[in-house]
Amino acid sequence: MQMFQPVDSQDHPQQEDHAARRAWMGALARADTALLEHGLREVGLPDYVWLRRPETGLMMVRGRAGGTGERFNLGEMTVTRCALRLAAGESGVAYVPGRSHRKAELAALADALLQSPQSAAALRAALLEPLERELQERAECMQRKAQATRVEFFTVAREAGA
Amino acid sequence: MYVAVKGGERAILNSYALLGEVRRGDPALPELSLEQIREQLRLAVDRVMCEGSVYDPELAALAIKQAAGDLVEAIFLLRAYRATLPRLGYTLPLDTAHMRLWRRVSATFKDLPGGQLLGSTYDYTQRLLDFSLAAAGEAPVAAQAAPAAAEAVPRVVDLLGDEGLIEAHVPAAGDPEPRDLTREPLTFPAERAVRLQNLARGDEGFLLAMGYSTQRGYSHSHPFAGEIRHGLAEVEIEPEELGFAISIGDLELTECQMVNQFAGSKTQPPQFTRGYGLAFGASERKAMAMSLVDRALRAGELGEAAESPAQMQEFVLSHSDSLEASGFVQHLKLPHYVDFQAELELVRRMRAGLQAAGEEEERAA
């Protein structure tokens, strides 16, 4: 694996910052590229330099035997990652499923802009909030359809002496 | 033995062109798009991702198109492609207890916390050909239940686990790093983590037959489907440049917990033991077969005699991979001219020897 220096350990030492950033990175990874493109264009794409150009590779997905036991290697998934730095100084990192370099680039840009006090509020409104709503709706729709197939099984017990 | 041959370049190039034409079929018909394959042949896509051992629905759809629907060939194509990509790392272990469920059934308990969800299953269909699908119609619409707060859906095996009636699965001290079959060759005896990796990408048909054999009496097993769940599990990684875990998306998975009666041993009281299956996508048959075979392969550690093929590690794990099996069977059709000539020569000499011996005997008589 390539050596890669931590790019943001100085910027965000706080645990709660991690929680917020973790949440938006998770949302950005699940976004459609078109939605990222649209949201970012609304606030304007900033200038940046690459810290690591987009690269597609494999992550080995792990499970646990029986769900809770020893770890085992289930199979791989395609992942694209990149890292960049804005002219203003914030660094953005993206790990997104699939092979789209453009999606990784946009997710890393959004990650950087969401850390910047100047642009965070605007990008939240233009991208993150609509995205979170959409993901929430998608999850609820799936849940309602699954719940519609909820079943109560009855066992037909034989009466004594029958 | 196979000895390399030369020649036939033009014939090979022309066979590529013919293959392309045959794959495309009647050009008057619209060409299949990858999106159509991904959306409308999704169980084929799932199988190719599962046994191709790469979760990427677009790549699997492309492989299916290129292989003209031959799934074993598509699996081969996907495995070959994966070899060209760098390994970026390992994910944190999936937490299947917190999957967002599309389906969840248990054959052991009818009343479960979290309920039973049939999901989209062929189980209760009548298996009559539906001729209405022969014509394009309106897209069907699923029913939706009223919005409700999501409830916790604990694992079924944990319900029995509280009483100690079922074996617990806990990692060994220090949660050791599992060996990785994509990095190291398979060696015997193989520990459970290695066996599970092998089975997870093993051929569904082979595992199905092996699992079936355990049910028919080739290994002492009395399985119950304790729980089958299908849905989305979150994938998390911990990139070194960040120093904290991030979520990178959701994988569609099927998990099967098979529960088997166990009479106990000198050191263990009678209890239920478990077999485990986990597969990419909606791959229920695969996950169930895997869990049966996983349990059978635990014969050694549970003090059972390994008498049946499904209990024998070397037999199961050496023959489960469709790539290896298909490759070795199909290499037989490649030119073996030199080899065969040698055998032919040998058989001629043996016959000549026999004939000479016969004539000798006749003269002596």
XYZ file of C-alpha atoms in Angstrom:
527
model
C 0.000 0.000 0.000
C 1.105 3.507 -0.781
C 2.421 5.570 2.094
C 0.179 8.468 2.779
C 0.600 11.159 5.392
C -2.298 12.133 7.634
C -3.782 15.216 6.026
C -6.059 16.510 8.699
C -4.902 15.360 12.104
C -4.040 18.941 12.994
C -7.233 20.429 11.648
C -9.667 18.307 13.633
C -8.461 16.919 16.888
C -11.927 17.024 18.451
C -13.965 13.850 18.778
C -17.278 15.593 18.039
C -15.894 17.056 14.825
C -15.175 13.479 13.829
C -18.779 12.500 14.513
C -20.139 15.241 12.230
C -17.549 14.518 9.558
C -18.132 10.785 9.764
C -21.840 11.394 9.227
C -21.403 13.562 6.139
C -18.704 11.339 4.629
C -21.122 8.415 4.992
C -23.885 10.394 3.296
C -21.603 11.603 0.482
C -20.469 8.018 -0.197
C -24.124 7.060 -0.774
C -24.993 10.042 -2.992
C -25.661 9.842 -6.713
C -22.979 11.636 -8.693
C -25.605 13.881 -10.301
C -26.793 15.091 -6.906
C -23.220 15.879 -5.789
C -22.590 17.699 -9.042
C -25.749 19.753 -8.688
C -25.257 20.658 -5.022
C -21.635 21.668 -5.466
C -22.332 23.772 -8.558
C -24.846 25.730 -6.552
C -22.161 26.919 -4.114
C -19.473 27.035 -6.809
C -16.612 24.604 -7.378
C -13.460 25.904 -5.649
C -9.836 25.618 -6.775
C -7.851 22.789 -5.260
C -4.698 20.707 -5.594
C -4.587 16.928 -5.469
C -3.016 15.281 -2.445
C -3.893 11.950 -3.978
C -5.473 11.619 -7.394
C -8.538 9.385 -7.686
C -7.601 5.723 -7.582
C -9.916 2.732 -7.924
C -9.070 -0.421 -6.042
C -10.502 -3.170 -3.897
C -11.399 -3.302 -0.242
C -11.664 -6.799 1.206
C -14.985 -6.943 3.048
C -14.881 -8.843 6.302
C -17.580 -10.678 8.187
C -17.575 -12.666 11.405
C -18.296 -16.398 11.700
C -21.845 -16.711 13.012
C -22.071 -12.902 12.952
C -20.077 -12.540 16.181
C -17.115 -14.940 16.024
C -13.758 -14.878 14.297
C -13.240 -12.497 11.392
C -13.183 -13.909 7.868
C -12.727 -12.457 4.384
C -16.073 -12.463 2.590
C -15.105 -10.938 -0.756
C -13.971 -7.621 -2.189
C -15.767 -4.468 -3.250
C -14.646 -1.762 -5.636
C -13.800 1.521 -3.928
C -12.468 4.791 -5.323
C -10.536 7.171 -3.120
C -8.854 10.539 -3.447
C -7.673 13.471 -1.327
C -7.312 17.149 -2.175
C -6.579 20.506 -0.594
C -8.500 23.720 -1.215
C -6.690 26.975 -1.878
C -8.088 28.112 1.485
C -6.298 25.227 3.216
C -8.960 22.634 4.060
C -8.293 19.062 3.001
C -10.985 16.760 1.733
C -10.871 12.980 1.617
C -13.258 10.603 -0.113
C -13.742 6.843 -0.136
C -16.753 5.983 -2.265
C -18.071 2.621 -3.461
C -17.660 1.845 -7.147
C -15.277 3.099 -9.808
C -16.323 6.682 -10.499
C -13.365 9.059 -10.228
C -15.687 12.009 -10.660
C -17.840 10.933 -7.734
C -14.780 10.569 -5.500
C -13.542 14.000 -6.572
C -16.897 15.660 -5.841
C -17.228 13.866 -2.494
C -13.734 15.003 -1.461
C -14.532 18.593 -2.519
C -17.727 18.497 -0.470
C -15.811 17.036 2.487
C -13.333 19.931 2.341
C -15.983 22.622 1.880
C -18.058 21.270 4.778
C -15.025 21.792 7.044
C -14.635 25.403 5.971
C -16.448 27.996 8.112
C -16.992 30.127 4.973
C -18.748 27.520 2.882
C -20.141 24.923 5.305
C -23.555 26.518 5.861
C -24.226 27.075 2.159
C -23.178 23.568 1.177
C -25.206 22.037 3.975
C -28.301 23.721 2.597
C -27.502 23.055 -1.074
C -26.248 19.475 -0.789
C -26.052 17.776 2.570
C -29.572 18.424 3.805
C -31.329 17.394 0.565
C -29.038 14.361 0.405
C -29.793 13.310 3.972
C -33.504 13.737 3.298
C -33.265 11.575 0.217
C -31.350 8.830 2.025
C -33.858 8.938 4.868
C -36.768 8.669 2.424
C -35.099 5.792 0.600
C -34.610 3.914 3.878
C -38.170 4.562 5.037
C -39.649 3.488 1.714
C -37.686 0.254 1.878
C -38.810 -0.313 5.450
C -42.495 0.301 4.642
C -42.399 -2.134 1.718
C -40.678 -4.772 3.850
C -43.134 -4.241 6.712
C -46.036 -4.773 4.304
C -44.782 -8.376 3.939
C -44.696 -8.933 7.699
C -46.259 -12.265 8.491
C -47.798 -13.925 11.536
C -47.418 -17.700 11.290
C -49.897 -19.837 13.257
C -49.154 -23.426 14.138
C -52.173 -25.675 13.850
C -52.040 -27.710 17.062
C -53.928 -30.990 17.175
C -56.486 -31.250 19.980
C -55.778 -33.860 22.652
C -57.507 -37.166 21.894
C -58.380 -36.205 18.334
C 0.120 -33.147 -20.146
C -0.473 -30.110 -22.297
C 2.268 -29.118 -24.765
C 2.027 -25.662 -26.348
C 1.064 -25.495 -30.017
C 1.442 -22.680 -32.524
C -0.648 -21.524 -35.423
C -4.297 -20.816 -36.076
C -4.116 -17.038 -35.518
C -6.532 -16.209 -38.314
C -8.981 -18.870 -37.210
C -8.837 -17.565 -33.633
C -9.404 -13.953 -34.713
C -12.329 -15.012 -36.843
C -13.760 -17.015 -33.965
C -13.665 -13.822 -31.850
C -15.655 -12.040 -34.542
C -18.146 -14.902 -34.783
C -18.486 -14.982 -31.004
C -19.270 -11.249 -31.043
C -21.925 -11.693 -33.684
C -23.525 -14.667 -31.965
C -23.474 -12.863 -28.624
C -25.265 -9.881 -30.112
C -27.942 -12.057 -31.696
C -30.455 -10.564 -34.097
C -29.270 -6.980 -34.726
C -32.851 -5.974 -35.541
C -33.586 -6.310 -31.810
C -32.482 -3.608 -29.349
C -29.202 -4.267 -27.570
C -29.288 -5.008 -23.830
C -27.937 -2.201 -21.671
C -25.918 -2.832 -18.516
C -28.624 -0.962 -16.589
C -31.242 -3.403 -17.864
C -29.145 -6.375 -16.797
C -28.436 -4.810 -13.408
C -32.073 -3.973 -12.754
C -33.919 -6.855 -14.383
C -31.520 -9.792 -14.008
C -30.487 -8.849 -10.516
C -30.204 -12.365 -9.127
C -27.776 -13.256 -11.910
C -25.811 -10.099 -11.055
C -25.786 -11.132 -7.388
C -24.481 -14.600 -8.173
C -21.683 -13.232 -10.335
C -20.675 -10.727 -7.622
C -20.796 -13.455 -4.999
C -18.687 -16.064 -6.767
C -16.664 -13.515 -8.703
C -15.941 -12.253 -5.187
C -16.241 -8.575 -6.126
C -19.178 -6.435 -5.100
C -19.772 -4.149 -8.090
C -23.159 -4.553 -9.825
C -22.042 -2.679 -12.962
C -18.995 -4.883 -13.488
C -21.087 -8.000 -12.887
C -23.669 -6.807 -15.432
C -20.912 -6.190 -17.973
C -19.482 -9.656 -17.337
C -22.921 -11.234 -17.838
C -23.402 -9.368 -21.115
C -19.940 -10.299 -22.364
C -20.463 -13.954 -21.396
C -23.864 -14.031 -23.132
C -25.454 -15.057 -19.847
C -23.034 -17.898 -19.033
C -22.664 -17.111 -15.328
C -19.636 -19.327 -14.726
C -17.852 -17.571 -17.610
C -18.985 -14.184 -16.214
C -17.551 -15.134 -12.809
C -14.259 -15.951 -14.541
C -14.250 -12.534 -16.271
C -14.895 -10.708 -13.008
C -12.147 -12.634 -11.187
C -9.730 -11.834 -13.993
C -10.599 -8.140 -13.794
C -10.179 -8.009 -10.023
C -6.612 -9.202 -10.443
C -5.841 -5.900 -12.234
C -6.952 -3.692 -9.338
C -4.806 -2.698 -6.347
C -5.882 -3.776 -2.872
C -6.668 -0.673 -0.834
C -7.240 -2.451 2.467
C -9.691 -4.367 4.596
C -13.039 -3.217 5.941
C -14.083 -3.462 9.556
C -16.173 -6.616 10.154
C -19.772 -6.198 8.976
C -22.372 -5.834 11.699
C -25.169 -8.034 10.393
C -27.215 -7.591 13.602
C -27.949 -4.048 12.445
C -28.770 -4.734 8.810
C -31.678 -2.790 7.358
C -33.896 -5.728 6.520
C -35.869 -6.522 3.402
C -36.495 -10.074 4.508
C -36.158 -11.967 7.742
C -37.581 -15.394 8.438
C -37.021 -18.090 11.017
C -38.034 -21.727 10.780
C -37.436 -22.258 14.498
C -39.550 -19.569 16.202
C -42.755 -18.103 14.898
C -42.912 -15.174 17.297
C -39.763 -13.150 17.173
C -38.815 -9.738 18.433
C -38.773 -7.678 15.245
C -41.192 -10.021 13.469
C -40.866 -12.061 10.310
C -40.728 -10.301 6.945
C -41.265 -12.314 3.788
C -39.737 -9.652 1.553
C -39.521 -10.317 -2.170
C -39.396 -14.111 -2.307
C -40.254 -16.805 -4.813
C -41.085 -19.140 -1.899
C -44.845 -18.709 -2.013
C -45.237 -18.299 -5.754
C -46.831 -21.241 -7.545
C -44.059 -21.661 -10.076
C -46.489 -21.379 -12.957
C -45.062 -19.618 -15.982
C -46.485 -16.116 -16.060
C -47.276 -15.420 -19.704
C -48.202 -11.845 -18.916
C -44.427 -11.207 -18.675
C -44.095 -12.199 -22.327
C -45.625 -8.844 -23.207
C -44.400 -5.541 -21.816
C -46.831 -4.316 -19.191
C -47.126 -1.765 -16.448
C -44.424 -1.802 -13.780
C -45.796 -3.561 -10.676
C -46.009 -1.492 -7.503
C -45.217 -2.861 -4.041
C -47.573 -2.317 -1.116
C -46.354 -0.101 1.699
C -47.147 -0.438 5.381
C -47.957 2.638 7.448
C -44.845 4.467 8.618
C -43.619 3.090 11.947
C -40.574 3.558 14.102
C -37.820 1.089 13.249
C -37.526 -1.598 15.922
C -34.526 -3.594 17.000
C -34.278 -6.986 15.309
C -32.009 -9.176 17.451
C -30.452 -12.315 16.026
C -32.557 -15.407 16.565
C -29.535 -17.410 17.723
C -29.057 -14.904 20.547
C -32.533 -15.769 21.904
C -31.403 -19.342 22.601
C -27.951 -18.132 23.497
C -29.277 -16.474 26.642
C -30.146 -19.902 28.043
C -26.854 -21.425 27.001
C -28.717 -23.872 24.779
C -26.778 -22.845 21.727
C -23.061 -22.467 21.262
C -21.725 -18.941 21.350
C -19.403 -17.692 18.632
C -16.765 -15.411 20.073
C -13.475 -14.471 18.475
C -10.313 -16.071 19.822
C -8.195 -14.005 22.212
C -6.860 -10.926 20.426
C -9.320 -11.324 17.515
C -6.604 -12.709 15.199
C -6.222 -11.484 11.640
C -7.788 -14.072 9.283
C -5.688 -15.560 6.505
C -6.635 -14.336 3.054
C -7.003 -16.840 0.214
C -6.433 -14.100 -2.357
C -2.934 -13.704 -0.884
C -2.004 -17.159 0.359
C -2.683 -20.605 -1.069
C -5.151 -22.959 0.583
C -3.440 -25.367 2.995
C -4.834 -28.104 5.240
C -6.101 -28.294 7.861
C -7.832 -24.977 7.098
C -9.168 -22.951 10.005
C -12.791 -21.840 9.949
C -12.072 -18.301 8.691
C -10.307 -19.732 5.647
C -13.075 -22.268 5.063
C -15.707 -19.528 5.182
C -13.792 -17.429 2.644
C -13.520 -20.420 0.352
C -17.229 -21.257 0.697
C -18.287 -17.604 0.272
C -16.878 -17.591 -3.262
C -17.566 -21.262 -3.929
C -19.819 -22.490 -6.704
C -23.464 -22.411 -5.670
C -24.312 -25.652 -7.463
C -21.459 -27.510 -5.804
C -22.312 -26.206 -2.334
C -25.984 -26.936 -2.901
C -25.199 -30.563 -3.743
C -22.835 -30.879 -0.771
C -25.403 -29.335 1.584
C -28.100 -31.598 0.165
C -25.907 -34.642 0.786
C -25.740 -33.766 4.504
C -29.530 -33.675 4.646
C -29.809 -37.052 2.951
C -27.695 -38.689 5.613
C -24.084 -38.186 4.506
C -23.088 -36.629 7.865
C -25.109 -36.611 11.039
C -26.907 -33.339 10.771
C -30.393 -32.211 11.708
C -30.500 -28.648 10.498
C -33.065 -25.917 11.093
C -32.940 -22.535 9.424
C -32.628 -20.550 12.652
C -32.675 -17.276 10.777
C -32.320 -15.943 7.271
C -31.942 -12.222 6.779
C -31.551 -10.199 3.622
C -31.007 -6.465 3.469
C -28.382 -3.770 3.605
C -25.369 -3.794 5.884
C -23.205 -0.740 6.388
C -19.536 -1.015 5.390
C -16.996 0.821 7.491
C -13.291 1.303 6.978
C -10.624 3.022 9.029
C -8.320 4.857 6.611
C -4.883 5.474 8.083
C -4.841 9.092 6.912
C -8.003 9.864 8.900
C -7.478 7.854 12.052
C -11.187 7.279 12.575
C -13.762 4.957 11.026
C -15.957 6.133 8.165
C -18.901 4.537 6.442
C -18.414 3.988 2.706
C -21.795 2.640 1.690
C -24.136 -0.302 2.099
C -23.830 -3.822 0.758
C -26.821 -5.976 -0.032
C -26.282 -9.265 1.789
C -27.993 -12.524 2.683
C -27.124 -14.207 5.959
C -28.157 -17.664 7.139
C -27.773 -19.051 10.649
C -28.338 -22.778 10.497
C -28.978 -24.462 13.843
C -28.104 -28.121 14.361
C -28.767 -30.522 17.189
C -25.632 -31.685 18.984
C -25.702 -34.574 21.440
C -22.790 -33.235 23.461
C -19.353 -34.627 24.171
C -17.194 -35.391 27.181
C -16.539 -31.699 27.702
C -19.725 -30.112 26.387
C -23.365 -30.584 27.440
C -25.973 -31.286 24.748
C -26.760 -28.060 22.920
C -27.392 -26.644 19.487
C -24.457 -25.911 17.225
C -24.412 -23.551 14.297
C -23.414 -23.287 10.674
C -23.015 -19.913 9.005
C -23.643 -18.595 5.526
C -23.060 -15.068 4.233
C -23.342 -13.998 0.607
C -23.412 -10.824 -1.490
C -26.838 -9.832 -2.791
C -30.069 -11.769 -2.601
C -28.394 -15.173 -2.611
C -30.498 -17.218 -0.258
C -29.909 -20.671 -1.729
C -26.192 -20.008 -1.656
C -26.194 -18.732 1.938
C -28.246 -21.718 3.116
C -26.063 -24.254 1.314
C -22.952 -22.536 2.662
C -24.237 -22.749 6.234
C -24.940 -26.484 5.890
C -21.477 -27.138 4.516
C -19.833 -24.878 7.121
C -21.481 -26.927 9.860
C -20.498 -30.240 8.248
C -16.878 -29.062 7.967
C -16.793 -28.372 11.708
C -16.906 -32.134 12.353
C -13.312 -32.202 13.569
C -13.610 -29.435 16.145
C -16.895 -30.899 17.482
C -15.428 -34.381 17.874
C -17.547 -35.941 15.121
C -16.141 -38.603 12.815
C -15.499 -37.140 9.349
C -16.946 -39.947 7.224
C -18.874 -38.166 4.501
C -17.625 -36.025 1.627
C -19.246 -32.834 3.000
C -17.279 -33.249 6.246
C -13.934 -33.600 4.470
C -12.093 -30.303 4.157
C -9.781 -31.351 1.375
C -12.613 -32.737 -0.700
C -14.932 -29.735 -0.267
C -12.496 -26.834 -0.290
C -10.390 -28.166 -3.174
C -13.407 -28.599 -5.452
C -15.649 -25.659 -4.558
C -14.177 -23.057 -6.877
C -15.893 -22.864 -10.264
C -12.911 -21.133 -11.825
C -10.535 -23.952 -10.966
C -13.054 -26.693 -11.708
C -14.175 -25.222 -15.001
C -10.604 -24.463 -16.024
C -9.320 -27.944 -15.339
C -12.260 -29.750 -16.912
C -12.256 -27.502 -19.961
C -8.528 -27.592 -20.562
C -9.129 -31.135 -21.789
C -10.387 -29.764 -25.095
C -7.151 -27.915 -25.833
C -4.706 -29.688 -28.171
C -3.073 -32.672 -26.428
C -1.560 -33.993 -29.652
C 1.923 -34.813 -28.406
C 0.606 -36.376 -25.253
C -1.949 -38.448 -27.122
C 0.612 -39.584 -29.714
C 2.780 -40.910 -26.893
C -0.161 -42.823 -25.411
C -1.090 -44.140 -28.846
C 2.454 -45.398 -29.332
C 2.336 -47.066 -25.933
C -0.957 -48.851 -26.609
C 0.404 -50.067 -30.014
C 3.512 -51.451 -28.335
C 1.465 -53.191 -25.634
C -0.731 -54.805 -28.262
C 2.285 -55.857 -30.336
C 3.850 -57.370 -27.221
C 0.687 -59.333 -26.426
C 0.428 -60.570 -29.993
C 4.059 -61.724 -30.010
C 3.538 -63.529 -26.707
C 0.401 -65.245 -28.109
C 2.234 -66.443 -31.228
C 5.039 -67.742 -29.033
C 2.532 -69.747 -26.943
C 0.876 -71.158 -30.106
C 4.203 -72.360 -31.416
C 5.062 -73.943 -28.078
C 1.688 -75.802 -27.909
